CSV table of C-alpha atoms and ligand atoms in Angstrom, one decimal:
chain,number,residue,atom,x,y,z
R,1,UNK,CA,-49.7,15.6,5.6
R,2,UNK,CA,-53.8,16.3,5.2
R,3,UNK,CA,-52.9,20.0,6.2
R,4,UNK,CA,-50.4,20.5,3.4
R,5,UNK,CA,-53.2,19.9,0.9
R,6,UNK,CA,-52.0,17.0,-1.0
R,7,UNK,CA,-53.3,13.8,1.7
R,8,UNK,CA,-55.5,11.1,1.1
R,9,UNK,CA,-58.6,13.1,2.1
R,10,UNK,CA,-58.0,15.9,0.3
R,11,UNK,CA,-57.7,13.9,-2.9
R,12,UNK,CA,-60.8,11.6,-2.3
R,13,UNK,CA,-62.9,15.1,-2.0
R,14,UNK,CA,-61.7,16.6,-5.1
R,15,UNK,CA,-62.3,13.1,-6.7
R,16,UNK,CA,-65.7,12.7,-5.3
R,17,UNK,CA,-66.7,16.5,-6.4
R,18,UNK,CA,-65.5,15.3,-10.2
R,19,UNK,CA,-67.6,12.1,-10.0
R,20,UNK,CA,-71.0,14.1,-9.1
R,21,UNK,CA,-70.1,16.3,-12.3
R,22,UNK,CA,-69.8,13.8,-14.8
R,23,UNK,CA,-71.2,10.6,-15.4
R,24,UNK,CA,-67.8,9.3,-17.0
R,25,UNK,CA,-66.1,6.4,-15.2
R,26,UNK,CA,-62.3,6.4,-16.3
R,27,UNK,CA,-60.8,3.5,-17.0
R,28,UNK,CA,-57.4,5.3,-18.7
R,29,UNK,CA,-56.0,8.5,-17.4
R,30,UNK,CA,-53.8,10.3,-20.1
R,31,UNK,CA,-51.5,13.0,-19.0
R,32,UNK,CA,-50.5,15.8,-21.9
R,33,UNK,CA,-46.9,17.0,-22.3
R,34,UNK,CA,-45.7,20.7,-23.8
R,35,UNK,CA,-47.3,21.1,-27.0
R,36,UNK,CA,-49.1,17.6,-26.7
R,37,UNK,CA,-52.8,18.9,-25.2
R,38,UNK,CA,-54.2,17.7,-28.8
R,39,UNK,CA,-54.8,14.5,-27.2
R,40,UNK,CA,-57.6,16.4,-25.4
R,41,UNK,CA,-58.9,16.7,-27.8
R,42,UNK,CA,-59.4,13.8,-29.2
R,43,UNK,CA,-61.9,12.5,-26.6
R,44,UNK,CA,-65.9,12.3,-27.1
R,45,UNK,CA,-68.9,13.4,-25.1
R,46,UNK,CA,-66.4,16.0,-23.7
R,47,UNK,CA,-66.9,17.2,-19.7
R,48,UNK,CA,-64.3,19.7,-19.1
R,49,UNK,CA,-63.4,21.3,-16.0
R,50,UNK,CA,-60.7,24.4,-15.6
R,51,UNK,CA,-57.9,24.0,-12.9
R,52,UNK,CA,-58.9,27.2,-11.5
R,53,UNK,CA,-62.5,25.5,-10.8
R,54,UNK,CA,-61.2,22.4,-8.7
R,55,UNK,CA,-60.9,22.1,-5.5
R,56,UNK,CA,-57.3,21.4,-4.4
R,57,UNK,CA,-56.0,21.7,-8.0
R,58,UNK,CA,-52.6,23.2,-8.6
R,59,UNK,CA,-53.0,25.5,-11.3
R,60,UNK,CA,-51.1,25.3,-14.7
R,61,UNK,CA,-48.7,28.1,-15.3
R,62,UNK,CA,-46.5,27.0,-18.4
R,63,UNK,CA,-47.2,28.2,-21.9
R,64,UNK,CA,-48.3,24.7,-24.0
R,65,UNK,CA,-50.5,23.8,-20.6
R,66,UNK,CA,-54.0,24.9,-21.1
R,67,UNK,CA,-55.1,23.6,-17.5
R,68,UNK,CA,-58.3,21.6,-18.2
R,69,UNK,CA,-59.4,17.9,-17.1
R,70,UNK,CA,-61.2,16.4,-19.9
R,71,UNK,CA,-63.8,13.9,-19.2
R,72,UNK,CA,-64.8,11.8,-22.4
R,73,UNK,CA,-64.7,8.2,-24.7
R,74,UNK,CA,-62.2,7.5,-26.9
R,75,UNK,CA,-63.4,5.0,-29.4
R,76,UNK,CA,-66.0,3.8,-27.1
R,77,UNK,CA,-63.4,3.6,-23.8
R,78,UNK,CA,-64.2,6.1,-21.1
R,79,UNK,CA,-60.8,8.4,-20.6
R,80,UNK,CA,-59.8,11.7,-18.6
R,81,UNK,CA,-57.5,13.4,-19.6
R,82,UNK,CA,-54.9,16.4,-18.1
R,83,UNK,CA,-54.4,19.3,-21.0
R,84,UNK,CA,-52.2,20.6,-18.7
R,85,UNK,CA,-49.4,19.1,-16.3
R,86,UNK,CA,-47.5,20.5,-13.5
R,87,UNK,CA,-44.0,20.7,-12.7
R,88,UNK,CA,-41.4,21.1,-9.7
R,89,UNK,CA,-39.6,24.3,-11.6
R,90,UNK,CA,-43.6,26.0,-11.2
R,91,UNK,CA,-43.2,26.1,-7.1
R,92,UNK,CA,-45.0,23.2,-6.2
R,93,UNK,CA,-44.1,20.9,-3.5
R,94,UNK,CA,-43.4,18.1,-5.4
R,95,UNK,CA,-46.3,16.0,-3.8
R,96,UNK,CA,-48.7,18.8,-4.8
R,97,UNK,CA,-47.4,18.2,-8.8
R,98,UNK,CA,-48.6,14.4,-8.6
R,99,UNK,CA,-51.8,15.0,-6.4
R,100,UNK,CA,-54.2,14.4,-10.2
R,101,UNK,CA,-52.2,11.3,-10.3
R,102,UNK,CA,-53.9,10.0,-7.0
R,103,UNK,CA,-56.9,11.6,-8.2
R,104,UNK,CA,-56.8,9.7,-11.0
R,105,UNK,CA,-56.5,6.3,-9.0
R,106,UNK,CA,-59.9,7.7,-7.1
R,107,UNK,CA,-61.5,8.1,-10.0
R,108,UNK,CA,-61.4,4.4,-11.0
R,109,UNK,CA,-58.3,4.8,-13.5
R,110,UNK,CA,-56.6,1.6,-14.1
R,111,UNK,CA,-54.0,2.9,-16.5
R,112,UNK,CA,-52.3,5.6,-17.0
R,113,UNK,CA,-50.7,7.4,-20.4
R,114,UNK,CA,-47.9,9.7,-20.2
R,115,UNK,CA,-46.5,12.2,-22.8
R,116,UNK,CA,-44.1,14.3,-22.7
R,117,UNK,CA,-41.9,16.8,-24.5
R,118,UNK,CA,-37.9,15.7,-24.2
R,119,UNK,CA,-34.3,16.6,-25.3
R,120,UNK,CA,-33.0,13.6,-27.0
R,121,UNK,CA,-29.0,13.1,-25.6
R,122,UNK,CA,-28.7,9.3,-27.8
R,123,UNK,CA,-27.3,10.6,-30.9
R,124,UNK,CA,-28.9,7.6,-32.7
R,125,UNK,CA,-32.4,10.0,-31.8
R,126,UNK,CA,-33.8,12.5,-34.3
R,127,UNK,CA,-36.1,15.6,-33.4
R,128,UNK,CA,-39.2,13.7,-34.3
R,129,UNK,CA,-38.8,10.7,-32.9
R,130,UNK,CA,-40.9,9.3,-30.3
R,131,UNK,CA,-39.7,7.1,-27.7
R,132,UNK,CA,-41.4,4.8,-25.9
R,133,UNK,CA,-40.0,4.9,-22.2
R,134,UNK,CA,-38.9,1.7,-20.9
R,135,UNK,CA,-37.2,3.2,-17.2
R,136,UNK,CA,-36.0,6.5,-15.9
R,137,UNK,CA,-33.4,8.3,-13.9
R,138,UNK,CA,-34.8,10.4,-11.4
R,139,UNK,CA,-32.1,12.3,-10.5
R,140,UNK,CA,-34.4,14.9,-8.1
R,141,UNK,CA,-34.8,11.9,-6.3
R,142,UNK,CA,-31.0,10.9,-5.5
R,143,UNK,CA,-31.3,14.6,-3.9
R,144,UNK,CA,-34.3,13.2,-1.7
R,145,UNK,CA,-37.1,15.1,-4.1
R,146,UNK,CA,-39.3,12.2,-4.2
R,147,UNK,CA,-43.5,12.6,-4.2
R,148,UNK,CA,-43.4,9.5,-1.6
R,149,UNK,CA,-41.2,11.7,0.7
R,150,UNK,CA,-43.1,12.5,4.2
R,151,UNK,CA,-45.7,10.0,6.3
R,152,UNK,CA,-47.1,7.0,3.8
R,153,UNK,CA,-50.9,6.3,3.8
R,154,UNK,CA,-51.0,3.0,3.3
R,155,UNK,CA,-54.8,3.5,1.5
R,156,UNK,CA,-52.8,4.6,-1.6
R,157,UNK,CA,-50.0,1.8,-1.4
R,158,UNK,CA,-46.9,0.3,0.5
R,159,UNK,CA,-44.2,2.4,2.3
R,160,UNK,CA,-41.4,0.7,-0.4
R,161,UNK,CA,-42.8,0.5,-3.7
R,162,UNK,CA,-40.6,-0.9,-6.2
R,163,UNK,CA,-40.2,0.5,-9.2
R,164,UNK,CA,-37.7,-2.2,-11.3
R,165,UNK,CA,-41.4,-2.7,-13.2
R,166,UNK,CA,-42.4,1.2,-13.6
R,167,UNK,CA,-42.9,0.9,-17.1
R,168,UNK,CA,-45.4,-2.4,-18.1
R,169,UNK,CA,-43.6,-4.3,-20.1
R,170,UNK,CA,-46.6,-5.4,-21.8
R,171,UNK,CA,-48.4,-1.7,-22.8
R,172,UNK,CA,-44.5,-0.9,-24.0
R,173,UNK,CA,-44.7,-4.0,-26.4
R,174,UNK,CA,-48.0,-3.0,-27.2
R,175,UNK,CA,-46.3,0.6,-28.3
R,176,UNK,CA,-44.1,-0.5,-30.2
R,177,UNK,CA,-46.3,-3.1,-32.1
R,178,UNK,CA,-48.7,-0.6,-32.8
R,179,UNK,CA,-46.3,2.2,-33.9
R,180,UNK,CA,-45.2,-0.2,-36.5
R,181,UNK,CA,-48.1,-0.9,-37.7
R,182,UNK,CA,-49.0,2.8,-38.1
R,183,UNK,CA,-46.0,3.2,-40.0
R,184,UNK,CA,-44.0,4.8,-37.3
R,185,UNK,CA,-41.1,2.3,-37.4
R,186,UNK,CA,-38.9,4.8,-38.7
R,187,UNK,CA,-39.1,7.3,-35.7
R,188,UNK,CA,-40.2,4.7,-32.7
R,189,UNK,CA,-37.4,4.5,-30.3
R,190,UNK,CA,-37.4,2.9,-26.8
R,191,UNK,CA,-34.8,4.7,-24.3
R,192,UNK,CA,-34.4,6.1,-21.0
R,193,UNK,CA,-36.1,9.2,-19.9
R,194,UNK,CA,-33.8,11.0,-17.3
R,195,UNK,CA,-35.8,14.1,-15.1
R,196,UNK,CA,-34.4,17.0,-13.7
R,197,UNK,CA,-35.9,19.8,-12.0
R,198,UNK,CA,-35.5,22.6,-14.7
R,199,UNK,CA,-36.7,25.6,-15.4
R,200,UNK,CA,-32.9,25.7,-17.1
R,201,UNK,CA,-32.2,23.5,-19.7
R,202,UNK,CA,-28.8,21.5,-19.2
R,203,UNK,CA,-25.4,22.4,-19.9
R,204,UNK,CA,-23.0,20.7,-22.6
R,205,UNK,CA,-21.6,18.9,-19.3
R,206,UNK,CA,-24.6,17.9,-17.7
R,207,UNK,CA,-26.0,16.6,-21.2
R,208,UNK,CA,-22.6,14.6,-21.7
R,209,UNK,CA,-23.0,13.6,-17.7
R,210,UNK,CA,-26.4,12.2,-18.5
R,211,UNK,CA,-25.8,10.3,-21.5
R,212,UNK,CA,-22.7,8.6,-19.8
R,213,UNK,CA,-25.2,7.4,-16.9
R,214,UNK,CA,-27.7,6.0,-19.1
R,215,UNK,CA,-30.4,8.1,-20.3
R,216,UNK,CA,-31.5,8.5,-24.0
R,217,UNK,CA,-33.9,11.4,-24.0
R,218,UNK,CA,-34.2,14.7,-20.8
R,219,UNK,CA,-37.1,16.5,-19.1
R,220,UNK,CA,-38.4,17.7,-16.3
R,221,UNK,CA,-41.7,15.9,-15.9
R,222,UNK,CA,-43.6,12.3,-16.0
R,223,UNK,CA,-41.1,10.5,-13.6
R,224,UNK,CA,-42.7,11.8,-10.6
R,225,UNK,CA,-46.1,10.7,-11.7
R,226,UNK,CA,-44.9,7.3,-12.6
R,227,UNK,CA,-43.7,7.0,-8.8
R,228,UNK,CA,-47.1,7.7,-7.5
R,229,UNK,CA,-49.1,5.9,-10.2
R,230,UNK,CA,-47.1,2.3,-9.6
R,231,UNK,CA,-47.3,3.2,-5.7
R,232,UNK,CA,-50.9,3.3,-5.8
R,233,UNK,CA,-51.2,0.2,-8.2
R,234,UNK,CA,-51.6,1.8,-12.0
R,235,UNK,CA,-50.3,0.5,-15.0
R,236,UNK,CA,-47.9,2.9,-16.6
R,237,UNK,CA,-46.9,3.4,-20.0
R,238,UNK,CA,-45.4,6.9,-21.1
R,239,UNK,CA,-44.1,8.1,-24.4
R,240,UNK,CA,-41.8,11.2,-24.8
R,241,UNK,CA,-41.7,13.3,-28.2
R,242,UNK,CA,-37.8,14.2,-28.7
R,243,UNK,CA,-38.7,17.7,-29.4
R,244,UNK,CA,-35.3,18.5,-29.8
R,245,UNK,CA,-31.8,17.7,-29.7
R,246,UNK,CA,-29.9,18.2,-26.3
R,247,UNK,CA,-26.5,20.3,-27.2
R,248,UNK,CA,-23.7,18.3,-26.6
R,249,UNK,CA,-21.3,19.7,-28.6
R,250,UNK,CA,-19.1,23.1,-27.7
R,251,UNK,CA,-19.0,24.1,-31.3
R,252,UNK,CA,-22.5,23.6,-31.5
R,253,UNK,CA,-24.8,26.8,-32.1
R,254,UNK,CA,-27.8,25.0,-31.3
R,255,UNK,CA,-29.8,26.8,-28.0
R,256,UNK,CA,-32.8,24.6,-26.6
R,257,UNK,CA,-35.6,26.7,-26.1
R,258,UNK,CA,-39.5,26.0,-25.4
R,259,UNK,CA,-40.4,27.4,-28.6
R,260,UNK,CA,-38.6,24.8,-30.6
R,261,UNK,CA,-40.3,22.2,-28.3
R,262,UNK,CA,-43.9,23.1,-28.7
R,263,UNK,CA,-43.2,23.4,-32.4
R,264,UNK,CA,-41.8,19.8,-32.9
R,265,UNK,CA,-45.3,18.8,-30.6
R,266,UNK,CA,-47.3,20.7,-33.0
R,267,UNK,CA,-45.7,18.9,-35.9
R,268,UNK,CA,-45.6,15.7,-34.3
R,269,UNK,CA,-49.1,15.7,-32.2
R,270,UNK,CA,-51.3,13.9,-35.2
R,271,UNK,CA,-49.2,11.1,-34.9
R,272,UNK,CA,-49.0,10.3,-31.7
R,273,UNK,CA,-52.6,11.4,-30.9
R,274,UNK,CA,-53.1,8.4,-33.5
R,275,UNK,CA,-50.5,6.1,-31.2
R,276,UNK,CA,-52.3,6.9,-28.0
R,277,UNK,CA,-56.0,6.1,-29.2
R,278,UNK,CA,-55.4,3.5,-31.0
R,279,UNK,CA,-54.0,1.7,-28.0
R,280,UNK,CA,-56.7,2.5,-25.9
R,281,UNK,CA,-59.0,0.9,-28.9
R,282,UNK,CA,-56.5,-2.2,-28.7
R,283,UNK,CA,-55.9,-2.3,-24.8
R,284,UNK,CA,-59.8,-2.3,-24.6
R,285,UNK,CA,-60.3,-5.4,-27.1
R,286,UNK,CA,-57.3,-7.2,-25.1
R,287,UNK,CA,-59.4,-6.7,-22.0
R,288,UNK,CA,-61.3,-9.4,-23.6
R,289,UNK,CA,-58.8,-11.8,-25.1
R,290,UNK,CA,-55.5,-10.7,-23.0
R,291,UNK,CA,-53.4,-10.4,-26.0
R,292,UNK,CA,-51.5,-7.8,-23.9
R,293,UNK,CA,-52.7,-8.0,-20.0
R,294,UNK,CA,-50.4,-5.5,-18.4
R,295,UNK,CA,-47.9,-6.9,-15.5
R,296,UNK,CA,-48.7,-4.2,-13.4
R,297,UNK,CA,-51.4,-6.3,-11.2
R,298,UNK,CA,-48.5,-8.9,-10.9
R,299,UNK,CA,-45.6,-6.5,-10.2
R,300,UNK,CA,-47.6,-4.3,-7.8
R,301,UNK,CA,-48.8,-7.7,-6.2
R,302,UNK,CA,-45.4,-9.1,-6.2
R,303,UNK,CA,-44.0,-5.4,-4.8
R,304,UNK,CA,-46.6,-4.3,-2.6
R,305,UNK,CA,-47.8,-5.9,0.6
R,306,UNK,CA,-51.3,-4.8,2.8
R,307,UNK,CA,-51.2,-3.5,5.7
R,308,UNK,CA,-51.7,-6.4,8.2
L,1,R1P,O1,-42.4,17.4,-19.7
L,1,R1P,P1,-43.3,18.3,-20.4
L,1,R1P,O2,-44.5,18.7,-19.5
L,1,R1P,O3,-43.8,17.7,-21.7
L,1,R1P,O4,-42.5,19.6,-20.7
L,1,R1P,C1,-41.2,19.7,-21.2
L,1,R1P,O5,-41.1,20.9,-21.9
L,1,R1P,C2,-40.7,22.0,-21.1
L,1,R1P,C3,-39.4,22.6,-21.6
L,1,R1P,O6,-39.6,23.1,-22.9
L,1,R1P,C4,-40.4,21.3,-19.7
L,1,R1P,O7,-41.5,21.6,-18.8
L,1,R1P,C5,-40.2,19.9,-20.0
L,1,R1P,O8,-40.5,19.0,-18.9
């Protein structure tokens, strides 16, 4: 595995080179979708470093991806953040798409914040809407695509992680309290996020296929990195934007298309920049009264066993 470029060494290297760069200790790792790298932005005391500059780093090749990790505080909390995610459609072994993840976990990141840009398939969903993820379909993974694939190094987490508590229940409660509270009630949703490997977006049948099995919302991101984050012991929440409607219809004219997508994350990306930091403000002041303790260190506990 360490000669593929993605093993335990490799990522402990490119973690320690970030660590003598910036003084930041992350506790919360946010990961931008299409359209969504506001977020970045939102961070203080800003140490940014390019892809390109990291060693072992894919590099970001997708128009809404700018490609930078962002050091920084937000409200107070110390956060890094990817402007910039990779995906399997890009060419990249699928263990080489998740490698910031277990950088992430080197860096001292306790939880982790998805985004993403998705097609909503429940016709209850409007473009707009965000929806807080409570479980996925990852249907590379019934074709064997699946970043644990290959030798397991036990130093990141157990051979057979489970993944029934992916999402924290708690951080997903949290969501939806604070959505309401900001007003979002209207356009909060809770659903199932279903991946695929892209770069094509889905036909009327697969769409129709996909809502039959389950899932509210499509992408081709964020599932992978939820593998790897609950193997290596991370809390997980993750919010996709439905950024448009997925066609199911054959008299339909509707055409998905990126452009539409990083529009709707353009009009959306105040609000849920709003969402994101304010539950890293409330997660922080639950560290103290645990109002909302995750369930990750109880699931991963209950999931995972040491290595005797
Ligand atoms: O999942 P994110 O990175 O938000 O991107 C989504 O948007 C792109 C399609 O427009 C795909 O890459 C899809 O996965």
């Amino acid at each position: 595995m360490a000669d593929k470029g993605y093993g335990y060494e490799e990522c402990e290297a490119t973690a320690d080179w970030l660590l003598a760069r910036t003084g930041v200790r992350p506790a919360v790792g946010i990961v931008c979708g299409s359209g969504l790298g506001g977020l970045a932005d939102m961070l203080k005391d800003q140490v940014a470093f390019n892809y390109e500059d990291i060693p072992n780093f894919p590099q970001s090749t997708v128009h809404g991806h700018a490609g930078r990790l962002v050091f920084g505080t937000l409200k107070g909390r110390s956060c890094v953040c990817m402007q910039g995610r990779f995906h399997l459609y890009e060419g990249y072994p699928v263990q080489k798409i998740t490698l910031p993840i277990r950088i992430f976990k080197l860096l001292g990141v306790d939880t982790v914040m998805l985004t993403n840009a998705a097609g909503g398939l429940n016709r209850d969903f409007k473009v707009g809407d965000i929806m807080v993820i409570k479980d996925h379909l990852n249907l590379p993974g019934f074709a064997g695509v699946n970043p644990l694939s290959g030798p397991n190094d036990e130093r990141f987490g157990a051979r057979f992680p489970c993944m029934s508590d992916a999402y924290d229940g708690a951080l997903r409660q949290m969501a939806m309290h604070v959505g309401r509270e900001l007003g979002y009630g209207d356009f909060l949703k809770e659903g199932v996020y279903c991946v695929l490997g892209g770069p094509s977006f889905e036909t009327i049948a697969e769409s129709r296929m996909l809502h039959k099995l389950g899932a509210d919302a499509v992408g081709m991101s964020t599932a992978h990195e939820v593998i790897v984050a609950r193997h290596c012991g991370m809390r997980v929440l993750a919010l996709s934007l439905i950024t448009n409607q997925a066609v199911m219809d054959y008299d339909s004219e509707a055409k998905a298309n990126h452009e539409e997508v990083l529009e709707t994350g353009t009009r959306r990306a105040a609000q849920l920049e709003r969402l994101v930091s304010t539950m890293v403000t409330k997660m922080e002041l639950n560290n103290n009264n645990n109002n909302y303790a995750g369930d990750a260190d109880r699931g991963t506990l209950a999931c995972q066993r040491k290595p005797q």
